[in-house]
JSON list of C-alpha atoms in Angstrom, two decimals:
[
{"chain": "A", "resi": 1, "resn": "MET", "atom": "CA", "xyz": [-13.32, 11.58, 5.21]},
{"chain": "A", "resi": 2, "resn": "THR", "atom": "CA", "xyz": [-12.85, 14.03, 2.07]},
{"chain": "A", "resi": 3, "resn": "LEU", "atom": "CA", "xyz": [-9.96, 13.51, 0.20]},
{"chain": "A", "resi": 4, "resn": "ASP", "atom": "CA", "xyz": [-9.42, 17.69, 0.87]},
{"chain": "A", "resi": 5, "resn": "GLU", "atom": "CA", "xyz": [-9.50, 16.67, 4.75]},
{"chain": "A", "resi": 6, "resn": "LEU", "atom": "CA", "xyz": [-6.99, 14.38, 4.41]},
{"chain": "A", "resi": 7, "resn": "GLY", "atom": "CA", "xyz": [-4.75, 16.80, 2.92]},
{"chain": "A", "resi": 8, "resn": "THR", "atom": "CA", "xyz": [-1.10, 16.77, 0.71]},
{"chain": "A", "resi": 9, "resn": "ARG", "atom": "CA", "xyz": [0.45, 13.14, 2.48]},
{"chain": "A", "resi": 10, "resn": "ILE", "atom": "CA", "xyz": [-1.30, 10.38, 2.74]},
{"chain": "A", "resi": 11, "resn": "CYS", "atom": "CA", "xyz": [-0.61, 7.45, 4.22]},
{"chain": "A", "resi": 12, "resn": "ILE", "atom": "CA", "xyz": [-2.09, 4.22, 3.00]},
{"chain": "A", "resi": 13, "resn": "MET", "atom": "CA", "xyz": [-2.06, 0.53, 4.85]},
{"chain": "A", "resi": 14, "resn": "GLY", "atom": "CA", "xyz": [-3.78, -2.69, 3.96]},
{"chain": "A", "resi": 15, "resn": "PRO", "atom": "CA", "xyz": [-2.88, -6.33, 3.33]},
{"chain": "A", "resi": 16, "resn": "SER", "atom": "CA", "xyz": [-1.42, -7.93, 0.88]},
{"chain": "A", "resi": 17, "resn": "ASN", "atom": "CA", "xyz": [-3.62, -6.54, -2.49]},
{"chain": "A", "resi": 18, "resn": "SER", "atom": "CA", "xyz": [-6.32, -4.96, -0.87]},
{"chain": "A", "resi": 19, "resn": "GLY", "atom": "CA", "xyz": [-5.55, -2.08, -3.50]},
{"chain": "A", "resi": 20, "resn": "LYS", "atom": "CA", "xyz": [-3.17, 0.11, -2.03]},
{"chain": "A", "resi": 21, "resn": "SER", "atom": "CA", "xyz": [-1.24, 0.82, -4.99]},
{"chain": "A", "resi": 22, "resn": "THR", "atom": "CA", "xyz": [-4.41, 1.48, -7.12]},
{"chain": "A", "resi": 23, "resn": "LEU", "atom": "CA", "xyz": [-5.86, 4.17, -4.28]},
{"chain": "A", "resi": 24, "resn": "ALA", "atom": "CA", "xyz": [-1.89, 5.79, -4.29]},
{"chain": "A", "resi": 25, "resn": "GLU", "atom": "CA", "xyz": [-2.52, 6.29, -8.13]},
{"chain": "A", "resi": 26, "resn": "ALA", "atom": "CA", "xyz": [-6.00, 7.66, -7.77]},
{"chain": "A", "resi": 27, "resn": "ILE", "atom": "CA", "xyz": [-5.44, 10.17, -5.09]},
{"chain": "A", "resi": 28, "resn": "GLY", "atom": "CA", "xyz": [-2.29, 11.07, -6.41]},
{"chain": "A", "resi": 29, "resn": "ARG", "atom": "CA", "xyz": [-3.94, 11.73, -9.54]},
{"chain": "A", "resi": 30, "resn": "ALA", "atom": "CA", "xyz": [-6.79, 13.38, -8.20]},
{"chain": "A", "resi": 31, "resn": "GLN", "atom": "CA", "xyz": [-4.75, 15.60, -5.97]},
{"chain": "A", "resi": 32, "resn": "SER", "atom": "CA", "xyz": [-1.73, 16.27, -8.67]},
{"chain": "A", "resi": 33, "resn": "LEU", "atom": "CA", "xyz": [0.71, 14.40, -4.98]},
{"chain": "A", "resi": 34, "resn": "GLU", "atom": "CA", "xyz": [3.53, 12.24, -6.18]},
{"chain": "A", "resi": 35, "resn": "VAL", "atom": "CA", "xyz": [2.85, 8.48, -5.80]},
{"chain": "A", "resi": 36, "resn": "ILE", "atom": "CA", "xyz": [5.56, 6.45, -3.90]},
{"chain": "A", "resi": 37, "resn": "HIS", "atom": "CA", "xyz": [5.06, 2.37, -3.71]},
{"chain": "A", "resi": 38, "resn": "LEU", "atom": "CA", "xyz": [6.91, 1.38, -0.15]},
{"chain": "A", "resi": 39, "resn": "ASP", "atom": "CA", "xyz": [7.37, -1.90, -2.79]},
{"chain": "A", "resi": 40, "resn": "ARG", "atom": "CA", "xyz": [9.35, -0.06, -5.23]},
{"chain": "A", "resi": 41, "resn": "LEU", "atom": "CA", "xyz": [11.94, 1.51, -2.15]},
{"chain": "A", "resi": 42, "resn": "TYR", "atom": "CA", "xyz": [12.28, -1.67, -0.60]},
{"chain": "A", "resi": 43, "resn": "HIS", "atom": "CA", "xyz": [13.07, -4.13, -3.27]},
{"chain": "A", "resi": 44, "resn": "LEU", "atom": "CA", "xyz": [15.79, -4.11, -5.29]},
{"chain": "A", "resi": 45, "resn": "PRO", "atom": "CA", "xyz": [14.36, -3.48, -9.12]},
{"chain": "A", "resi": 46, "resn": "HIS", "atom": "CA", "xyz": [14.86, -6.39, -11.58]},
{"chain": "A", "resi": 47, "resn": "THR", "atom": "CA", "xyz": [14.52, -8.60, -9.65]},
{"chain": "A", "resi": 48, "resn": "ASN", "atom": "CA", "xyz": [12.01, -11.72, -8.02]},
{"chain": "A", "resi": 49, "resn": "TRP", "atom": "CA", "xyz": [11.18, -9.38, -5.23]},
{"chain": "A", "resi": 50, "resn": "VAL", "atom": "CA", "xyz": [14.77, -9.60, -3.49]},
{"chain": "A", "resi": 51, "resn": "PRO", "atom": "CA", "xyz": [15.17, -6.76, -1.19]},
{"chain": "A", "resi": 52, "resn": "ARG", "atom": "CA", "xyz": [17.95, -4.61, -0.51]},
{"chain": "A", "resi": 53, "resn": "PRO", "atom": "CA", "xyz": [19.81, -3.86, 2.85]},
{"chain": "A", "resi": 54, "resn": "PRO", "atom": "CA", "xyz": [18.24, -2.29, 5.38]},
{"chain": "A", "resi": 55, "resn": "GLU", "atom": "CA", "xyz": [19.93, 0.36, 5.47]},
{"chain": "A", "resi": 56, "resn": "GLU", "atom": "CA", "xyz": [19.71, 1.67, 1.86]},
{"chain": "A", "resi": 57, "resn": "PHE", "atom": "CA", "xyz": [15.70, 0.75, 2.29]},
{"chain": "A", "resi": 58, "resn": "THR", "atom": "CA", "xyz": [15.62, 3.37, 5.20]},
{"chain": "A", "resi": 59, "resn": "ALA", "atom": "CA", "xyz": [17.64, 6.05, 3.16]},
{"chain": "A", "resi": 60, "resn": "LEU", "atom": "CA", "xyz": [14.97, 5.42, 0.66]},
{"chain": "A", "resi": 61, "resn": "HIS", "atom": "CA", "xyz": [12.42, 5.95, 2.79]},
{"chain": "A", "resi": 62, "resn": "ASP", "atom": "CA", "xyz": [13.73, 8.67, 4.76]},
{"chain": "A", "resi": 63, "resn": "LYS", "atom": "CA", "xyz": [14.03, 11.03, 2.00]},
{"chain": "A", "resi": 64, "resn": "ALA", "atom": "CA", "xyz": [10.60, 10.00, 0.17]},
{"chain": "A", "resi": 65, "resn": "ILE", "atom": "CA", "xyz": [8.38, 11.75, 3.24]},
{"chain": "A", "resi": 66, "resn": "THR", "atom": "CA", "xyz": [10.68, 14.45, 2.59]},
{"chain": "A", "resi": 67, "resn": "GLY", "atom": "CA", "xyz": [8.11, 16.10, 0.37]},
{"chain": "A", "resi": 68, "resn": "ASP", "atom": "CA", "xyz": [4.87, 18.23, 1.04]},
{"chain": "A", "resi": 69, "resn": "ARG", "atom": "CA", "xyz": [3.06, 16.76, -1.49]},
{"chain": "A", "resi": 70, "resn": "TRP", "atom": "CA", "xyz": [2.30, 12.42, -1.10]},
{"chain": "A", "resi": 71, "resn": "ALA", "atom": "CA", "xyz": [0.52, 9.46, -1.24]},
{"chain": "A", "resi": 72, "resn": "ILE", "atom": "CA", "xyz": [2.46, 6.74, -0.11]},
{"chain": "A", "resi": 73, "resn": "ASP", "atom": "CA", "xyz": [1.25, 2.49, -0.09]},
{"chain": "A", "resi": 74, "resn": "GLY", "atom": "CA", "xyz": [2.68, -0.03, 2.05]},
{"chain": "A", "resi": 75, "resn": "ASN", "atom": "CA", "xyz": [3.01, -0.60, 5.45]},
{"chain": "A", "resi": 76, "resn": "TYR", "atom": "CA", "xyz": [6.56, -2.05, 6.50]},
{"chain": "A", "resi": 77, "resn": "SER", "atom": "CA", "xyz": [5.87, -0.89, 10.39]},
{"chain": "A", "resi": 78, "resn": "ARG", "atom": "CA", "xyz": [9.12, -0.44, 10.87]},
{"chain": "A", "resi": 79, "resn": "LEU", "atom": "CA", "xyz": [9.42, 2.57, 9.24]},
{"chain": "A", "resi": 80, "resn": "LEU", "atom": "CA", "xyz": [5.58, 4.08, 9.94]},
{"chain": "A", "resi": 81, "resn": "PRO", "atom": "CA", "xyz": [6.87, 6.23, 13.04]},
{"chain": "A", "resi": 82, "resn": "GLN", "atom": "CA", "xyz": [8.19, 8.45, 10.34]},
{"chain": "A", "resi": 83, "resn": "ARG", "atom": "CA", "xyz": [5.98, 8.34, 7.62]},
{"chain": "A", "resi": 84, "resn": "LEU", "atom": "CA", "xyz": [3.12, 9.12, 10.68]},
{"chain": "A", "resi": 85, "resn": "GLU", "atom": "CA", "xyz": [5.54, 11.75, 11.85]},
{"chain": "A", "resi": 86, "resn": "ARG", "atom": "CA", "xyz": [4.93, 12.97, 7.87]},
{"chain": "A", "resi": 87, "resn": "ALA", "atom": "CA", "xyz": [1.59, 12.66, 7.29]},
{"chain": "A", "resi": 88, "resn": "THR", "atom": "CA", "xyz": [-1.79, 14.95, 7.03]},
{"chain": "A", "resi": 89, "resn": "GLY", "atom": "CA", "xyz": [-3.97, 11.71, 7.19]},
{"chain": "A", "resi": 90, "resn": "PHE", "atom": "CA", "xyz": [-4.20, 7.69, 7.20]},
{"chain": "A", "resi": 91, "resn": "ILE", "atom": "CA", "xyz": [-6.42, 5.74, 5.06]},
{"chain": "A", "resi": 92, "resn": "LEU", "atom": "CA", "xyz": [-6.54, 1.69, 5.98]},
{"chain": "A", "resi": 93, "resn": "LEU", "atom": "CA", "xyz": [-7.43, -0.86, 3.31]},
{"chain": "A", "resi": 94, "resn": "ASP", "atom": "CA", "xyz": [-8.97, -3.82, 5.17]},
{"chain": "A", "resi": 95, "resn": "VAL", "atom": "CA", "xyz": [-10.60, -5.11, 2.36]},
{"chain": "A", "resi": 96, "resn": "PRO", "atom": "CA", "xyz": [-11.14, -9.00, 3.34]},
{"chain": "A", "resi": 97, "resn": "THR", "atom": "CA", "xyz": [-9.19, -11.69, 2.67]},
{"chain": "A", "resi": 98, "resn": "THR", "atom": "CA", "xyz": [-10.39, -13.39, 0.08]},
{"chain": "A", "resi": 99, "resn": "THR", "atom": "CA", "xyz": [-10.60, -9.93, -1.81]},
{"chain": "A", "resi": 100, "resn": "SER", "atom": "CA", "xyz": [-6.54, -10.32, -1.69]},
{"chain": "A", "resi": 101, "resn": "LEU", "atom": "CA", "xyz": [-6.37, -13.65, -2.77]},
{"chain": "A", "resi": 102, "resn": "TYR", "atom": "CA", "xyz": [-8.39, -13.35, -5.91]},
{"chain": "A", "resi": 103, "resn": "ARG", "atom": "CA", "xyz": [-6.47, -10.06, -6.10]},
{"chain": "A", "resi": 104, "resn": "TYR", "atom": "CA", "xyz": [-3.22, -11.57, -6.01]},
{"chain": "A", "resi": 105, "resn": "VAL", "atom": "CA", "xyz": [-4.13, -14.58, -7.98]},
{"chain": "A", "resi": 106, "resn": "ARG", "atom": "CA", "xyz": [-5.62, -12.08, -10.80]},
{"chain": "A", "resi": 107, "resn": "ARG", "atom": "CA", "xyz": [-2.48, -10.42, -10.77]},
{"chain": "A", "resi": 108, "resn": "CYS", "atom": "CA", "xyz": [-0.40, -13.11, -11.50]},
{"chain": "A", "resi": 109, "resn": "TRP", "atom": "CA", "xyz": [-2.32, -13.98, -13.93]},
{"chain": "A", "resi": 110, "resn": "PHE", "atom": "CA", "xyz": [-4.03, -11.06, -16.02]},
{"chain": "A", "resi": 111, "resn": "GLU", "atom": "CA", "xyz": [-2.19, -8.15, -15.12]},
{"chain": "A", "resi": 112, "resn": "ARG", "atom": "CA", "xyz": [1.04, -6.72, -16.67]},
{"chain": "A", "resi": 113, "resn": "ASP", "atom": "CA", "xyz": [1.62, -3.33, -15.99]},
{"chain": "A", "resi": 114, "resn": "ARG", "atom": "CA", "xyz": [0.17, -3.07, -12.79]},
{"chain": "A", "resi": 115, "resn": "ARG", "atom": "CA", "xyz": [0.12, 0.31, -10.87]},
{"chain": "A", "resi": 116, "resn": "GLY", "atom": "CA", "xyz": [3.42, -0.55, -7.97]},
{"chain": "A", "resi": 117, "resn": "ALA", "atom": "CA", "xyz": [5.23, -3.36, -9.45]},
{"chain": "A", "resi": 118, "resn": "LEU", "atom": "CA", "xyz": [8.16, -3.60, -9.10]},
{"chain": "A", "resi": 119, "resn": "GLU", "atom": "CA", "xyz": [9.98, -2.13, -12.18]},
{"chain": "A", "resi": 120, "resn": "GLY", "atom": "CA", "xyz": [11.46, -5.07, -14.33]},
{"chain": "A", "resi": 121, "resn": "GLY", "atom": "CA", "xyz": [9.85, -7.93, -12.43]},
{"chain": "A", "resi": 122, "resn": "ARG", "atom": "CA", "xyz": [7.09, -10.23, -12.87]},
{"chain": "A", "resi": 123, "resn": "ASP", "atom": "CA", "xyz": [4.98, -11.39, -10.76]},
{"chain": "A", "resi": 124, "resn": "SER", "atom": "CA", "xyz": [4.08, -14.91, -9.88]},
{"chain": "A", "resi": 125, "resn": "VAL", "atom": "CA", "xyz": [2.21, -17.20, -7.84]},
{"chain": "A", "resi": 126, "resn": "LYS", "atom": "CA", "xyz": [4.36, -17.94, -4.85]},
{"chain": "A", "resi": 127, "resn": "TRP", "atom": "CA", "xyz": [2.98, -20.42, -2.08]},
{"chain": "A", "resi": 128, "resn": "ASP", "atom": "CA", "xyz": [4.61, -18.36, 0.72]},
{"chain": "A", "resi": 129, "resn": "MET", "atom": "CA", "xyz": [2.88, -15.25, -0.63]},
{"chain": "A", "resi": 130, "resn": "ILE", "atom": "CA", "xyz": [-0.95, -17.32, -0.62]},
{"chain": "A", "resi": 131, "resn": "ARG", "atom": "CA", "xyz": [0.28, -18.02, 3.00]},
{"chain": "A", "resi": 132, "resn": "HIS", "atom": "CA", "xyz": [1.38, -14.86, 3.93]},
{"chain": "A", "resi": 133, "resn": "ILE", "atom": "CA", "xyz": [-2.18, -13.49, 2.44]},
{"chain": "A", "resi": 134, "resn": "VAL", "atom": "CA", "xyz": [-3.76, -16.35, 4.63]},
{"chain": "A", "resi": 135, "resn": "ALA", "atom": "CA", "xyz": [-2.07, -16.49, 7.43]},
{"chain": "A", "resi": 136, "resn": "THR", "atom": "CA", "xyz": [-0.13, -13.49, 8.70]},
{"chain": "A", "resi": 137, "resn": "THR", "atom": "CA", "xyz": [-2.01, -10.94, 7.37]},
{"chain": "A", "resi": 138, "resn": "ARG", "atom": "CA", "xyz": [-4.69, -12.04, 9.90]},
{"chain": "A", "resi": 139, "resn": "ALA", "atom": "CA", "xyz": [-2.67, -10.84, 13.21]},
{"chain": "A", "resi": 140, "resn": "ASN", "atom": "CA", "xyz": [-1.47, -8.09, 10.93]},
{"chain": "A", "resi": 141, "resn": "ARG", "atom": "CA", "xyz": [-5.35, -6.85, 10.32]},
{"chain": "A", "resi": 142, "resn": "ALA", "atom": "CA", "xyz": [-5.68, -6.85, 13.72]},
{"chain": "A", "resi": 143, "resn": "ARG", "atom": "CA", "xyz": [-2.21, -5.08, 14.60]},
{"chain": "A", "resi": 144, "resn": "TYR", "atom": "CA", "xyz": [-3.80, -2.52, 12.51]},
{"chain": "A", "resi": 145, "resn": "ARG", "atom": "CA", "xyz": [-7.09, -1.97, 13.59]},
{"chain": "A", "resi": 146, "resn": "ASP", "atom": "CA", "xyz": [-5.61, -1.35, 17.58]},
{"chain": "A", "resi": 147, "resn": "MET", "atom": "CA", "xyz": [-2.96, 0.98, 15.36]},
{"chain": "A", "resi": 148, "resn": "ILE", "atom": "CA", "xyz": [-5.63, 3.14, 13.71]},
{"chain": "A", "resi": 149, "resn": "ASP", "atom": "CA", "xyz": [-7.77, 3.95, 17.13]},
{"chain": "A", "resi": 150, "resn": "SER", "atom": "CA", "xyz": [-4.19, 5.81, 18.50]},
{"chain": "A", "resi": 151, "resn": "ILE", "atom": "CA", "xyz": [-3.23, 7.83, 15.65]},
{"chain": "A", "resi": 152, "resn": "SER", "atom": "CA", "xyz": [-4.45, 11.37, 15.82]},
{"chain": "A", "resi": 153, "resn": "LEU", "atom": "CA", "xyz": [-4.32, 12.65, 12.17]},
{"chain": "A", "resi": 154, "resn": "PRO", "atom": "CA", "xyz": [-7.60, 12.78, 10.06]},
{"chain": "A", "resi": 155, "resn": "LYS", "atom": "CA", "xyz": [-7.96, 8.76, 8.39]},
{"chain": "A", "resi": 156, "resn": "ILE", "atom": "CA", "xyz": [-10.58, 6.17, 7.31]},
{"chain": "A", "resi": 157, "resn": "ARG", "atom": "CA", "xyz": [-10.71, 3.03, 7.54]},
{"chain": "A", "resi": 158, "resn": "ILE", "atom": "CA", "xyz": [-12.27, 1.30, 4.92]},
{"chain": "A", "resi": 159, "resn": "ALA", "atom": "CA", "xyz": [-13.77, -2.09, 5.62]},
{"chain": "A", "resi": 160, "resn": "THR", "atom": "CA", "xyz": [-15.22, -3.78, 2.35]},
{"chain": "A", "resi": 161, "resn": "THR", "atom": "CA", "xyz": [-14.64, -3.27, -2.00]},
{"chain": "A", "resi": 162, "resn": "GLY", "atom": "CA", "xyz": [-18.06, -1.40, -1.27]},
{"chain": "A", "resi": 163, "resn": "ALA", "atom": "CA", "xyz": [-16.62, 1.06, 0.35]},
{"chain": "A", "resi": 164, "resn": "LEU", "atom": "CA", "xyz": [-13.59, 1.58, -1.33]},
{"chain": "A", "resi": 165, "resn": "GLY", "atom": "CA", "xyz": [-15.55, 2.39, -3.86]},
{"chain": "A", "resi": 166, "resn": "ALA", "atom": "CA", "xyz": [-18.31, 4.85, -2.08]},
{"chain": "A", "resi": 167, "resn": "PHE", "atom": "CA", "xyz": [-14.48, 6.51, -1.18]},
{"chain": "A", "resi": 168, "resn": "TYR", "atom": "CA", "xyz": [-13.74, 6.58, -5.31]},
{"chain": "A", "resi": 169, "resn": "ARG", "atom": "CA", "xyz": [-16.94, 7.46, -6.85]},
{"chain": "A", "resi": 170, "resn": "ALA", "atom": "CA", "xyz": [-17.39, 10.56, -3.50]},
{"chain": "A", "resi": 171, "resn": "ASN", "atom": "CA", "xyz": [-13.66, 11.91, -3.75]},
{"chain": "A", "resi": 172, "resn": "GLY", "atom": "CA", "xyz": [-14.14, 12.13, -7.84]},
{"chain": "A", "resi": 173, "resn": "LEU", "atom": "CA", "xyz": [-11.39, 9.24, -7.98]},
{"chain": "A", "resi": 174, "resn": "THR", "atom": "CA", "xyz": [-10.74, 6.97, -11.32]},
{"chain": "A", "resi": 175, "resn": "ARG", "atom": "CA", "xyz": [-8.77, 3.05, -11.21]}
]
């Protein structure tokens, strides 16, 4: 599956710290698409990941997907039907849990200006997030794998870091 086959409105989902934001940025640069990070819409800027009121997030989300050219990263399954209705392509990142854990710790300790970071926020290692990556993500992974089969859009599931690297190379993407 190539980027051209995925179209101009690409929805990227996957577990926390699977590389969604980095991939969205790379696709945005390569295809001249607006990059939309759902974490930034869901959380209030200049906070320690405090959620917005649900109706405010929904309004921001629904406004963001009205454009004709975007790469959007994030899960927020409650609003997925609206995204899929507008999307022209879908990417599911399904990297191993160990990869997600490694990336989480690396971003918290070593990355100051990471892609998709909350404006004015600072990442720090939190036990709740580690628990989320290890426990909650397992159920989400199974749900996402089942869900991708029902999506009628052009789609790709990327299940390893090697496959993700190959996708980057095949599509001329840079990180």
